[in-house]
mmCIF file of C-alpha atoms in Angstrom:
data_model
loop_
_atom_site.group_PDB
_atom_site.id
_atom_site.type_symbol
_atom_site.label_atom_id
_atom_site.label_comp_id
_atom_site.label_asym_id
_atom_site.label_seq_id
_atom_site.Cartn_x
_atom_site.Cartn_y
_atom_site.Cartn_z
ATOM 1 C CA UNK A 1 -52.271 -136.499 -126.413
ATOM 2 C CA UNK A 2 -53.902 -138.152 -123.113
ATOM 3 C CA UNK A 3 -57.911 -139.327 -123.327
ATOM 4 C CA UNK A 4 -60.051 -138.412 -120.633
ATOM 5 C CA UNK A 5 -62.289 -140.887 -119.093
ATOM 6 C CA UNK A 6 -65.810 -139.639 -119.069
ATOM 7 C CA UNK A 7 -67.614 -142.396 -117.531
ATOM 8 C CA UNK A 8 -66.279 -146.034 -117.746
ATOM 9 C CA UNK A 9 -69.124 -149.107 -117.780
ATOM 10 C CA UNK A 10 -68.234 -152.346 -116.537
ATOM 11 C CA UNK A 11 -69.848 -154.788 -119.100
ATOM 12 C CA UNK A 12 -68.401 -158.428 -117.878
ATOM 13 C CA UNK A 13 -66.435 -159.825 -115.062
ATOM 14 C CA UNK A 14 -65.051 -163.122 -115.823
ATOM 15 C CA UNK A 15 -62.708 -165.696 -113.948
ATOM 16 C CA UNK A 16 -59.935 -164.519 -116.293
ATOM 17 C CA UNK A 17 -60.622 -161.220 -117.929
ATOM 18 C CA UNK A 18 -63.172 -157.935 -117.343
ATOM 19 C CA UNK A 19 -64.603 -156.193 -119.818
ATOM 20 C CA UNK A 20 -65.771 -152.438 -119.767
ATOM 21 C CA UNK A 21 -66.250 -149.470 -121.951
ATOM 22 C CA UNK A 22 -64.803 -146.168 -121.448
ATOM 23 C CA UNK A 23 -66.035 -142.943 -122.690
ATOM 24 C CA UNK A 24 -62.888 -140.590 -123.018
ATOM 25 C CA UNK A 25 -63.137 -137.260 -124.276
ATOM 26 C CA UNK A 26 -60.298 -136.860 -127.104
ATOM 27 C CA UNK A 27 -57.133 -134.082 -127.297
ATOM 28 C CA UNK A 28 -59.585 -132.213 -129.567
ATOM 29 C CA UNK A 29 -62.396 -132.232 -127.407
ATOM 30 C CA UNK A 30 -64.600 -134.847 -129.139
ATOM 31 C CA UNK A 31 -65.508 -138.089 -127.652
ATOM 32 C CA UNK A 32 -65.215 -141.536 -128.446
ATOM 33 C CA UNK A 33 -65.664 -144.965 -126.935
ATOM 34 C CA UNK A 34 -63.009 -147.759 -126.165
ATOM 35 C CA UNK A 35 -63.271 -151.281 -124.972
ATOM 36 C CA UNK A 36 -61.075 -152.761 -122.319
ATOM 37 C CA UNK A 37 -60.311 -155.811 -121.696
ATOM 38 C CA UNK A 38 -58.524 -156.325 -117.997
ATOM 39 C CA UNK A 39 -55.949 -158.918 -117.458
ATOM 40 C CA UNK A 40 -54.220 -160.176 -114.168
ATOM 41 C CA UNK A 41 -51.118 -160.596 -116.579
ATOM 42 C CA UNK A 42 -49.037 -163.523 -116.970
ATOM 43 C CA UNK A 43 -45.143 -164.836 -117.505
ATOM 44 C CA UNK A 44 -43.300 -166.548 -120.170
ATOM 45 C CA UNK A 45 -40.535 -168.952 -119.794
ATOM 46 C CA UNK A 46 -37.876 -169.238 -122.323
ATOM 47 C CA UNK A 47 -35.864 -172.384 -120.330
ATOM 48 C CA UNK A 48 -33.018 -174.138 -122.456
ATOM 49 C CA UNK A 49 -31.857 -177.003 -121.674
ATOM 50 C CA UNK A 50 -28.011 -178.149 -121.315
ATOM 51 C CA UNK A 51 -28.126 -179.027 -124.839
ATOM 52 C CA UNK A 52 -29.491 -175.712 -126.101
ATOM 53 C CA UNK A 53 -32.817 -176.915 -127.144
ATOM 54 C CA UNK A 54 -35.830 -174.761 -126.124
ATOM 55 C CA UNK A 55 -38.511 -176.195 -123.744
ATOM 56 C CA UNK A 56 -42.209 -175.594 -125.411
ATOM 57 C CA UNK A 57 -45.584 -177.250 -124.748
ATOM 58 C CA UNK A 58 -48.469 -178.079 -127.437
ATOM 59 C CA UNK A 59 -51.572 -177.686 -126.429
ATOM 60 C CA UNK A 60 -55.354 -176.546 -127.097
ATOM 61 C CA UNK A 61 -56.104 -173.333 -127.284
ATOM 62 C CA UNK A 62 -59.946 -172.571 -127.279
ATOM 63 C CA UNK A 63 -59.577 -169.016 -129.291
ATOM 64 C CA UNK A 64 -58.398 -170.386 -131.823
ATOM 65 C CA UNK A 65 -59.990 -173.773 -132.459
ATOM 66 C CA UNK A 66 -56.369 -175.366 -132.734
ATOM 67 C CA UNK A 67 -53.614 -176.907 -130.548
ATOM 68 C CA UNK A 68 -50.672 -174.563 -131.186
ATOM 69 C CA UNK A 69 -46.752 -174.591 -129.721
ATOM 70 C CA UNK A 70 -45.645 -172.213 -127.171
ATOM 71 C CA UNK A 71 -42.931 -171.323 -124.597
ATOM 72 C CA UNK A 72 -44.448 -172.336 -120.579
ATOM 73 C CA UNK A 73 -46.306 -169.318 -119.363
ATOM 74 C CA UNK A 74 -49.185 -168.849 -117.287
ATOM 75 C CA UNK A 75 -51.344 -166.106 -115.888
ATOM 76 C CA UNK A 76 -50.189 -164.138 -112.120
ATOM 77 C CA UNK A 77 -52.142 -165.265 -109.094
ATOM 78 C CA UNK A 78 -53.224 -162.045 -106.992
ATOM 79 C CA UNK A 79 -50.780 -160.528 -105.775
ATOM 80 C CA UNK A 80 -47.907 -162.920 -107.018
ATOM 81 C CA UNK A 81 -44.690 -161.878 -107.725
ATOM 82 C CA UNK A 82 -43.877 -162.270 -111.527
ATOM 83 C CA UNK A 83 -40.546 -164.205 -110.907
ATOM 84 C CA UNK A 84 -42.168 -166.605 -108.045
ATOM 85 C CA UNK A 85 -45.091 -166.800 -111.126
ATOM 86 C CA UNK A 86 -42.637 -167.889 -113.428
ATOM 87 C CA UNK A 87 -40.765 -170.706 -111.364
ATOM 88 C CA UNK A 88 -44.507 -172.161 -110.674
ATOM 89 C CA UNK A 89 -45.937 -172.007 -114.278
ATOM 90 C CA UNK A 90 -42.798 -173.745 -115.133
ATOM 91 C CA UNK A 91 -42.526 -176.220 -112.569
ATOM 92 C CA UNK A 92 -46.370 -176.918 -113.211
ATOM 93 C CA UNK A 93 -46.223 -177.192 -117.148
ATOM 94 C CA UNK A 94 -43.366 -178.658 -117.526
ATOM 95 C CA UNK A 95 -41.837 -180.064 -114.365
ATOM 96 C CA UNK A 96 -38.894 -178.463 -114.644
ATOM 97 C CA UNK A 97 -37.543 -176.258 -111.658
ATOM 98 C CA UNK A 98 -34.424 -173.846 -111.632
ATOM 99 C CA UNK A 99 -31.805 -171.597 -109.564
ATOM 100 C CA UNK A 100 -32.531 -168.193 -111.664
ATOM 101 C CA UNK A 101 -35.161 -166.499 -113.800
ATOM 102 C CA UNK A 102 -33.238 -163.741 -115.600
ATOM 103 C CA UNK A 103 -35.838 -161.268 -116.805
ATOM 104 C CA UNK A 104 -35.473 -160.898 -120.806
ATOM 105 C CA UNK A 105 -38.432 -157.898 -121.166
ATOM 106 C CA UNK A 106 -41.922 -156.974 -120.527
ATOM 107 C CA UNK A 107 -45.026 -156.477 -123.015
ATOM 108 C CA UNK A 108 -48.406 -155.773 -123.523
ATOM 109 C CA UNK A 109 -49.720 -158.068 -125.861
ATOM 110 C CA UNK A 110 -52.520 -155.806 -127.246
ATOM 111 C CA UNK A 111 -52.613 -152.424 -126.175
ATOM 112 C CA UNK A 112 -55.197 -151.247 -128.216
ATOM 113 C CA UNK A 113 -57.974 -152.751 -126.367
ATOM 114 C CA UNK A 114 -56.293 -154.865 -123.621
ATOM 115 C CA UNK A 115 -54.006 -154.073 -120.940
ATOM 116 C CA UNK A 116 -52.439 -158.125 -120.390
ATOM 117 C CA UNK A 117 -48.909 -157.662 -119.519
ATOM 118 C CA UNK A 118 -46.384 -160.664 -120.169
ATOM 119 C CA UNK A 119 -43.006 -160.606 -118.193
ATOM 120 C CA UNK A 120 -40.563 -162.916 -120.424
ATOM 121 C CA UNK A 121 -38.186 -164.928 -118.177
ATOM 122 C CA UNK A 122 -35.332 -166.703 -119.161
ATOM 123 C CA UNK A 123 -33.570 -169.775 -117.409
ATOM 124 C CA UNK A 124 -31.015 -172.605 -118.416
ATOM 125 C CA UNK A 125 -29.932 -175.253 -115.280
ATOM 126 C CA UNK A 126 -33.501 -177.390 -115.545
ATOM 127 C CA UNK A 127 -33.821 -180.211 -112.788
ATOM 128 C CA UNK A 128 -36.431 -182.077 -114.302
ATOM 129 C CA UNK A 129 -39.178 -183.528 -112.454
ATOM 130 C CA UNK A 130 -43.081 -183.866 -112.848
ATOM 131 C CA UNK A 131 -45.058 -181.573 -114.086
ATOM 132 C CA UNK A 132 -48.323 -180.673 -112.014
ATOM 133 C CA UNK A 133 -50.869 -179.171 -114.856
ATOM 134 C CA UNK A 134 -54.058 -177.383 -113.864
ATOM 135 C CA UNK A 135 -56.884 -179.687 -113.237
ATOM 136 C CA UNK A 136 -58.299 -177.958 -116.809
ATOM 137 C CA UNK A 137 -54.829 -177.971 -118.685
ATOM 138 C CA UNK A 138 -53.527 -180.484 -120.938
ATOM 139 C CA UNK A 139 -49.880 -179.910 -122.114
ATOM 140 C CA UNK A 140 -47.359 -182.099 -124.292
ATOM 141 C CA UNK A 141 -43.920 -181.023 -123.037
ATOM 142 C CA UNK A 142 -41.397 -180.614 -126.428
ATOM 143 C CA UNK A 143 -37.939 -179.769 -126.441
ATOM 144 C CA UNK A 144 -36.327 -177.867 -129.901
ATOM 145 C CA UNK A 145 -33.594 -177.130 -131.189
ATOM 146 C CA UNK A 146 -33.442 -173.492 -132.910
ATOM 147 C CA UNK A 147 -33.634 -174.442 -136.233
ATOM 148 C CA UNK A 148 -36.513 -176.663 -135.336
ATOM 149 C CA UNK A 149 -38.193 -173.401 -133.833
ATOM 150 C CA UNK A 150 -37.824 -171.266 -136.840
ATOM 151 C CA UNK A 151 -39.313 -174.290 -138.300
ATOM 152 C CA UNK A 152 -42.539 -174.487 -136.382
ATOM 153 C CA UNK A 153 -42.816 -170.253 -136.898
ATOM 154 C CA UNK A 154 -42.432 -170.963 -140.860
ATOM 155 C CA UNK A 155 -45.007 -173.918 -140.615
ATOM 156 C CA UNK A 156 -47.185 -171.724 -138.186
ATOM 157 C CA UNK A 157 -47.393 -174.484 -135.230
ATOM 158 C CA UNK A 158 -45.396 -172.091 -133.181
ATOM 159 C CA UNK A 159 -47.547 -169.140 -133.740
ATOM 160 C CA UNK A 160 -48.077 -166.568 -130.736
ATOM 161 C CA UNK A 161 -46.048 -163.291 -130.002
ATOM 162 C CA UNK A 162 -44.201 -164.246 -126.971
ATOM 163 C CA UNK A 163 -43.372 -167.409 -128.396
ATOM 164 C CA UNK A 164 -41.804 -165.615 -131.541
ATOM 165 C CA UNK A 165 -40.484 -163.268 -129.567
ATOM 166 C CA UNK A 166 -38.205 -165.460 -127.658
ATOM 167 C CA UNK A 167 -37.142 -167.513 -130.460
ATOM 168 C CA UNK A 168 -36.151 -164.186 -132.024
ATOM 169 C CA UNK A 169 -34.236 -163.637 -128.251
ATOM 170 C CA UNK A 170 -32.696 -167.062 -128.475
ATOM 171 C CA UNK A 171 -31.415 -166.333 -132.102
ATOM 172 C CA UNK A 172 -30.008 -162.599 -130.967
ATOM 173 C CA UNK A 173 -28.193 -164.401 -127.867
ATOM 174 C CA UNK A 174 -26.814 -167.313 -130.150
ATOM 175 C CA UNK A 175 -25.189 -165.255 -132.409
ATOM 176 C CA UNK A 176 -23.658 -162.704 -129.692
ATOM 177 C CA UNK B 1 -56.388 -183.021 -126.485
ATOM 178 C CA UNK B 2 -59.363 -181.018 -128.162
ATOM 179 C CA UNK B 3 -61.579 -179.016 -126.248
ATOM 180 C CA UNK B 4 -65.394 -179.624 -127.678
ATOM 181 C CA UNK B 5 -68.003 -176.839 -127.410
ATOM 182 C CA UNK B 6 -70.624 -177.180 -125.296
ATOM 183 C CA UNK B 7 -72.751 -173.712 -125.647
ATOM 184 C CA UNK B 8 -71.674 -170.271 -126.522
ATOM 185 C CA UNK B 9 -72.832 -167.228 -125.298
ATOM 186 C CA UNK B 10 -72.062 -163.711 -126.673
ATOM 187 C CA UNK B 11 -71.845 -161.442 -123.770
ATOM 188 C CA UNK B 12 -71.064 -157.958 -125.455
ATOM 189 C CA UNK B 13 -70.594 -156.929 -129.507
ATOM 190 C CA UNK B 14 -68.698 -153.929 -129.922
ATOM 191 C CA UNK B 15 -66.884 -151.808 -132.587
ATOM 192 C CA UNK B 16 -63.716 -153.229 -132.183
ATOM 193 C CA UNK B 17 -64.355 -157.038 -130.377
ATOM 194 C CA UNK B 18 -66.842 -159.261 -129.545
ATOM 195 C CA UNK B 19 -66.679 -160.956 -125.860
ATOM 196 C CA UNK B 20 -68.449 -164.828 -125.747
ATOM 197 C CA UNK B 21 -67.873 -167.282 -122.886
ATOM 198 C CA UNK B 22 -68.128 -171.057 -124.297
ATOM 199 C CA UNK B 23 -68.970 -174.022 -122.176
ATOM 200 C CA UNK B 24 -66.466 -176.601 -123.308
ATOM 201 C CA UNK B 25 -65.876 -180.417 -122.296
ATOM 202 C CA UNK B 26 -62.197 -181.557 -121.372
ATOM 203 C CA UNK B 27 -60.177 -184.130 -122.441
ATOM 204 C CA UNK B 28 -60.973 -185.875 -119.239
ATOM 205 C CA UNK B 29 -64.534 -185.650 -119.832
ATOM 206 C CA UNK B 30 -65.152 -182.326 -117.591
ATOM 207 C CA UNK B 31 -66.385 -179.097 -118.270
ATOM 208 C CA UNK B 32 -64.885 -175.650 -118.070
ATOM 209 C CA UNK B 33 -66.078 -172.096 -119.021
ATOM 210 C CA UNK B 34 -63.640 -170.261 -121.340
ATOM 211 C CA UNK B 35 -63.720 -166.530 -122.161
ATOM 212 C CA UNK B 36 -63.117 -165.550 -125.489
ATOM 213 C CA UNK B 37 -62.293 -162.002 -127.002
ATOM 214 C CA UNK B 38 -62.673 -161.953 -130.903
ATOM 215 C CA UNK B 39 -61.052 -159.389 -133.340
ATOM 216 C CA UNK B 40 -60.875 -158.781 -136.709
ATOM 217 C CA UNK B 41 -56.918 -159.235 -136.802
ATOM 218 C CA UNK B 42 -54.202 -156.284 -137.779
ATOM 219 C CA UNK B 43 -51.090 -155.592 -139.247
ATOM 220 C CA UNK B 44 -47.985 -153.984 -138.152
ATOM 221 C CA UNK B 45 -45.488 -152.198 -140.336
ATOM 222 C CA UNK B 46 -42.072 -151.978 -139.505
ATOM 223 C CA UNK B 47 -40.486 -149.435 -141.850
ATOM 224 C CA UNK B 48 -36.813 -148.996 -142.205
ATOM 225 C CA UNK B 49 -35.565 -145.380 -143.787
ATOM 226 C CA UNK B 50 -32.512 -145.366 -146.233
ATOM 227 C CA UNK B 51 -30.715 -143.848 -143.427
ATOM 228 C CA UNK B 52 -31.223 -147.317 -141.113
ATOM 229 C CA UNK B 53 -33.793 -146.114 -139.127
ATOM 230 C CA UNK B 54 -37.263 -147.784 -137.486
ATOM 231 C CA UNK B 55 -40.330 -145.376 -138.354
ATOM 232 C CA UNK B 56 -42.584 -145.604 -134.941
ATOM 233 C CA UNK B 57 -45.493 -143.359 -133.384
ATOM 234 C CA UNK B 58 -45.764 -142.269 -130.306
ATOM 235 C CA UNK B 59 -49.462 -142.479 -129.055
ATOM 236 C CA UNK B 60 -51.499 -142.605 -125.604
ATOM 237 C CA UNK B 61 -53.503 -146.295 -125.515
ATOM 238 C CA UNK B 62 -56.336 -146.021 -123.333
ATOM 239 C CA UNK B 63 -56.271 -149.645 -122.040
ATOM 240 C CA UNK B 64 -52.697 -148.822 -120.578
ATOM 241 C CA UNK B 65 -53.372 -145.289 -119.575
ATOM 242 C CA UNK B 66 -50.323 -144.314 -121.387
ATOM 243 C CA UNK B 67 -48.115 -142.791 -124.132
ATOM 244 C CA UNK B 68 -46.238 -145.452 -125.645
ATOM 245 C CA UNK B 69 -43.802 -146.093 -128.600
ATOM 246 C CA UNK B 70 -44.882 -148.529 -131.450
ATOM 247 C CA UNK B 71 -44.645 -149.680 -134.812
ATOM 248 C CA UNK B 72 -47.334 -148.263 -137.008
ATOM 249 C CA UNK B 73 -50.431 -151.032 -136.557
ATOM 250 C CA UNK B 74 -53.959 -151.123 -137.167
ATOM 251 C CA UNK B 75 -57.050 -153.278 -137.461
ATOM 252 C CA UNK B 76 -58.180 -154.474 -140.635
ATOM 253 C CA UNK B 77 -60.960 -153.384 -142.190
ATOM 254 C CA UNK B 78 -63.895 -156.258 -143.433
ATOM 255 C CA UNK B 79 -62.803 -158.205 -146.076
ATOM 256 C CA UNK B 80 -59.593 -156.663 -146.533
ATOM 257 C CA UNK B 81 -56.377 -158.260 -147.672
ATOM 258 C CA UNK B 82 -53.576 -158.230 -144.991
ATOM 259 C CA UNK B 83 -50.613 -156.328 -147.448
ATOM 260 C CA UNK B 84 -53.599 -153.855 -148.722
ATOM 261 C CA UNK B 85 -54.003 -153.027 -144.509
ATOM 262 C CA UNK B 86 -50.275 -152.797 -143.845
ATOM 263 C CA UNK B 87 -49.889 -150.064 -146.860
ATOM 264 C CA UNK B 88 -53.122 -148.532 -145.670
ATOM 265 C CA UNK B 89 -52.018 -147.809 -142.341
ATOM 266 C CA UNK B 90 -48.134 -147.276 -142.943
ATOM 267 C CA UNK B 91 -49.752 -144.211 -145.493
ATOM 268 C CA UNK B 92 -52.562 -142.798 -142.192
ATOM 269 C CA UNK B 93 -50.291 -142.982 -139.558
ATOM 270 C CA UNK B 94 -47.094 -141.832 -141.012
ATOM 271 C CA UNK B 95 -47.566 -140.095 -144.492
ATOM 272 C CA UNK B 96 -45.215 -142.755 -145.946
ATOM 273 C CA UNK B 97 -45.891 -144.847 -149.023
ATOM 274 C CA UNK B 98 -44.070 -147.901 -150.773
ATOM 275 C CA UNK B 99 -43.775 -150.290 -153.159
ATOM 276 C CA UNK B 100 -43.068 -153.320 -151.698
ATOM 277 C CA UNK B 101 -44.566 -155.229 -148.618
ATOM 278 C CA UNK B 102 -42.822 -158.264 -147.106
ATOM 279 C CA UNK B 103 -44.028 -160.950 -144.587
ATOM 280 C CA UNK B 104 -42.140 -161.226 -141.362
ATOM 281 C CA UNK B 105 -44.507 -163.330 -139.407
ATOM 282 C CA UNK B 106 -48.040 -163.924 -138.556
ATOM 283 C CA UNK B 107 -49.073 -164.007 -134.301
ATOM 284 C CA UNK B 108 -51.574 -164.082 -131.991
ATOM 285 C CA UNK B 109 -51.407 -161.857 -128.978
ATOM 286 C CA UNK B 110 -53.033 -163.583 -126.129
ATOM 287 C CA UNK B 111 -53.828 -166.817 -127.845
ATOM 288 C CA UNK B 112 -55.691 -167.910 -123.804
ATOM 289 C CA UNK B 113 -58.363 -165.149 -124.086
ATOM 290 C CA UNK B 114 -58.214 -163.923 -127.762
ATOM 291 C CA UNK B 115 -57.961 -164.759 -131.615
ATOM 292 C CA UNK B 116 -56.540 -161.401 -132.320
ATOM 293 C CA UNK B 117 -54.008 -162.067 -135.077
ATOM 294 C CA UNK B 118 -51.168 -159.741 -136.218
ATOM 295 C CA UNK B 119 -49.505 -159.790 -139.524
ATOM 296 C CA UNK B 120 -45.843 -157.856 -139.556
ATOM 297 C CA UNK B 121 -44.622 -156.885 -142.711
ATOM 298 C CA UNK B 122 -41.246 -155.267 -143.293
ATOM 299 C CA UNK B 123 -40.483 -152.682 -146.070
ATOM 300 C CA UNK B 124 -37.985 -149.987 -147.192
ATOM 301 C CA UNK B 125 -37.855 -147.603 -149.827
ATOM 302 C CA UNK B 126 -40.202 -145.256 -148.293
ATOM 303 C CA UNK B 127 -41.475 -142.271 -149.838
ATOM 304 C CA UNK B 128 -42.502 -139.395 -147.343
ATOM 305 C CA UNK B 129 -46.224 -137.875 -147.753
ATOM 306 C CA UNK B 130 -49.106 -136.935 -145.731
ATOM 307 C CA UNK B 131 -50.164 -138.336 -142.672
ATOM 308 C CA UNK B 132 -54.126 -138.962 -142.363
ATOM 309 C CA UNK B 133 -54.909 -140.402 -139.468
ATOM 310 C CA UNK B 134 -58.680 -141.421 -138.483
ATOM 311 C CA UNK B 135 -60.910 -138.530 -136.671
ATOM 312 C CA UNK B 136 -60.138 -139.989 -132.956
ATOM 313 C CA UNK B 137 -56.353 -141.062 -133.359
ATOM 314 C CA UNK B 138 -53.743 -138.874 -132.739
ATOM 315 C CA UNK B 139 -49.917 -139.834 -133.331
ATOM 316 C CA UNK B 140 -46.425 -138.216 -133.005
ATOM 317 C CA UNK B 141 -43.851 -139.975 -135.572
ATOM 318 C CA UNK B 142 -40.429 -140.716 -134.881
ATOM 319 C CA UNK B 143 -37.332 -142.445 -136.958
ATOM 320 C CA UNK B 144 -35.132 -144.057 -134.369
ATOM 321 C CA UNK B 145 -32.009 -145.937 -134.737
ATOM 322 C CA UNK B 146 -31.342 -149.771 -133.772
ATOM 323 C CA UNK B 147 -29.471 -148.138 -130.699
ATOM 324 C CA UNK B 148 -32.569 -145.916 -129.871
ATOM 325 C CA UNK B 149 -35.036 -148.890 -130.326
ATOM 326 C CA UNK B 150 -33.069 -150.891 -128.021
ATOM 327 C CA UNK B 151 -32.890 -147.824 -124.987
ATOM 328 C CA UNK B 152 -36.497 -147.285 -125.578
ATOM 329 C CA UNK B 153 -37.257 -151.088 -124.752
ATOM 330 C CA UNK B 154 -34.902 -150.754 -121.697
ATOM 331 C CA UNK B 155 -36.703 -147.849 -120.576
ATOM 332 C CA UNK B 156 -40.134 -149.474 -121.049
ATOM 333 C CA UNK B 157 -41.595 -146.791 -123.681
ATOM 334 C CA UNK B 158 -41.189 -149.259 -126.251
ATOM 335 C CA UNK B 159 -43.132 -151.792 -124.381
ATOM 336 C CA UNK B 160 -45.846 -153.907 -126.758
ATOM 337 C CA UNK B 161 -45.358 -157.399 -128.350
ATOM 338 C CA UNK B 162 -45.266 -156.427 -131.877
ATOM 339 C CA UNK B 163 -42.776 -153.817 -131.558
ATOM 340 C CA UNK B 164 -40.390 -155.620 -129.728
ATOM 341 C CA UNK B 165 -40.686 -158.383 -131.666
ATOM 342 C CA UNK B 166 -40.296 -156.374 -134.803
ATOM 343 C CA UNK B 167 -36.887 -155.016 -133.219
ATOM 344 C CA UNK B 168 -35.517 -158.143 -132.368
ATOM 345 C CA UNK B 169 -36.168 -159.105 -136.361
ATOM 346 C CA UNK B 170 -34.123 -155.955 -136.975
ATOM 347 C CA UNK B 171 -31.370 -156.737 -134.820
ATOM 348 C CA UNK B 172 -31.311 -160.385 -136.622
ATOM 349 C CA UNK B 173 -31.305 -158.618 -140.043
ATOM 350 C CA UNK B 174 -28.593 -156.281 -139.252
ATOM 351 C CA UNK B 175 -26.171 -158.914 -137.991
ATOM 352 C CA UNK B 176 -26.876 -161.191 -141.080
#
């Protein structure tokens, strides 16, 4: 089932992502092309607070022209362990720190033409304190309950994967 | 807490996505460069048998350099409604074909870098047929159960947004 790589073309290093086109040579011997995006990979933060409401940001997000709702997350520095990622993209976001990052799952987020990995943490026990955003990253911190979540998913403010996907976590864990 | 475009530059056009790098002025009056991958969106199917089980495919993803588990997914074609896609591609990648289509949820993937959108639809009543998958895509079905899903997430075979999330909706379903 495997695809050979034939030759590989890097198109576009960026700050954040590479871009380059493979040539693979298919299980029945043809060929075809495939752009691939590289990622450094990032974390997600599902935090709750001590009265179960779920810590998300609004912000900007250039890709889509539109300031959307999400859980804290951020991309991995080189080298960075995901769990020391997590504490610092929530600290920074939101202010928040914490004892323990439980790890919930990890996902690609497109594996069809991207190999971004996001490692979903979850943590309850927020000290608050300020947050210390990137010098290009303007967040409004939120805090919602779960029926205010599915809310935001219905109305489409809360609209990205791993945000869904911890909502949907949050739900499965209420209910247990 | 808009970010307003400066200049745009396409870098690379491909089949599948476009790369551009905008120039964009802050909030606080700055600038910043912001990489941008755009798609033409997809659906993902997830397909429940009358025996209670999730129809996946098992296929290698180039980007990952691996054989993973999903829900049946594709891109949509120009023009193309989302439900016409999500029959579409239930029918080429697993032979099956039904009646009814129902929204889940709408999400983008990596809503820093890209504008990829997924629609997941949810359907039963499936009727089995022939597979016809496109020239360079080659895919292995399986029917797991809720149990299965949930080992093959633990295991990390089962390891992409959309089919987690699509799980988790299951496990919310079943306990309703």
């Amino acid at each position: 089932m495997n695809e050979k790589t034939i030759s590989s073309q890097t198109i576009y290093e960026g700050k954040v992502i590479t871009l380059k086109v493979d040539q693979v040579e298919l299980p029945n011997g043809k060929t075809a092309s495939r752009e691939i995006v590289t990622h450094p990979g990032a974390v997600a933060v599902m935090a709750i607070t001590d009265d179960n409401r779920l810590v998300v940001v609004r912000q900007f997000r250039k890709p889509l022209g539109r300031t959307i709702v999400e859980i804290p997350a951020g991309k991995l520095e080189p080298g960075e362990e995901p769990v020391v990622c997590a504490h610092r993209e929530l600290e920074e976001e939101t202010g928040y720190t914490t004892r323990t990052m439980q790890h919930v799952a990890s996902c690609y987020t497109s594996p069809g033409f991207a190999d971004e990995i996001i490692h979903l943490y979850r943590t309850d026990g927020l000290i608050a304190g300020e947050a210390k955003p990137d010098e290009d990253e303007f967040v409004e911190l939120m805090h919602i309950t779960v029926e205010e979540a599915q809310q935001l998913i219905e109305s489409g403010e809360i609209c990205d994967a791993k945000t869904i996907m911890a909502v949907y976590a949050w739900k499965l864990e209420s209910r247990t």
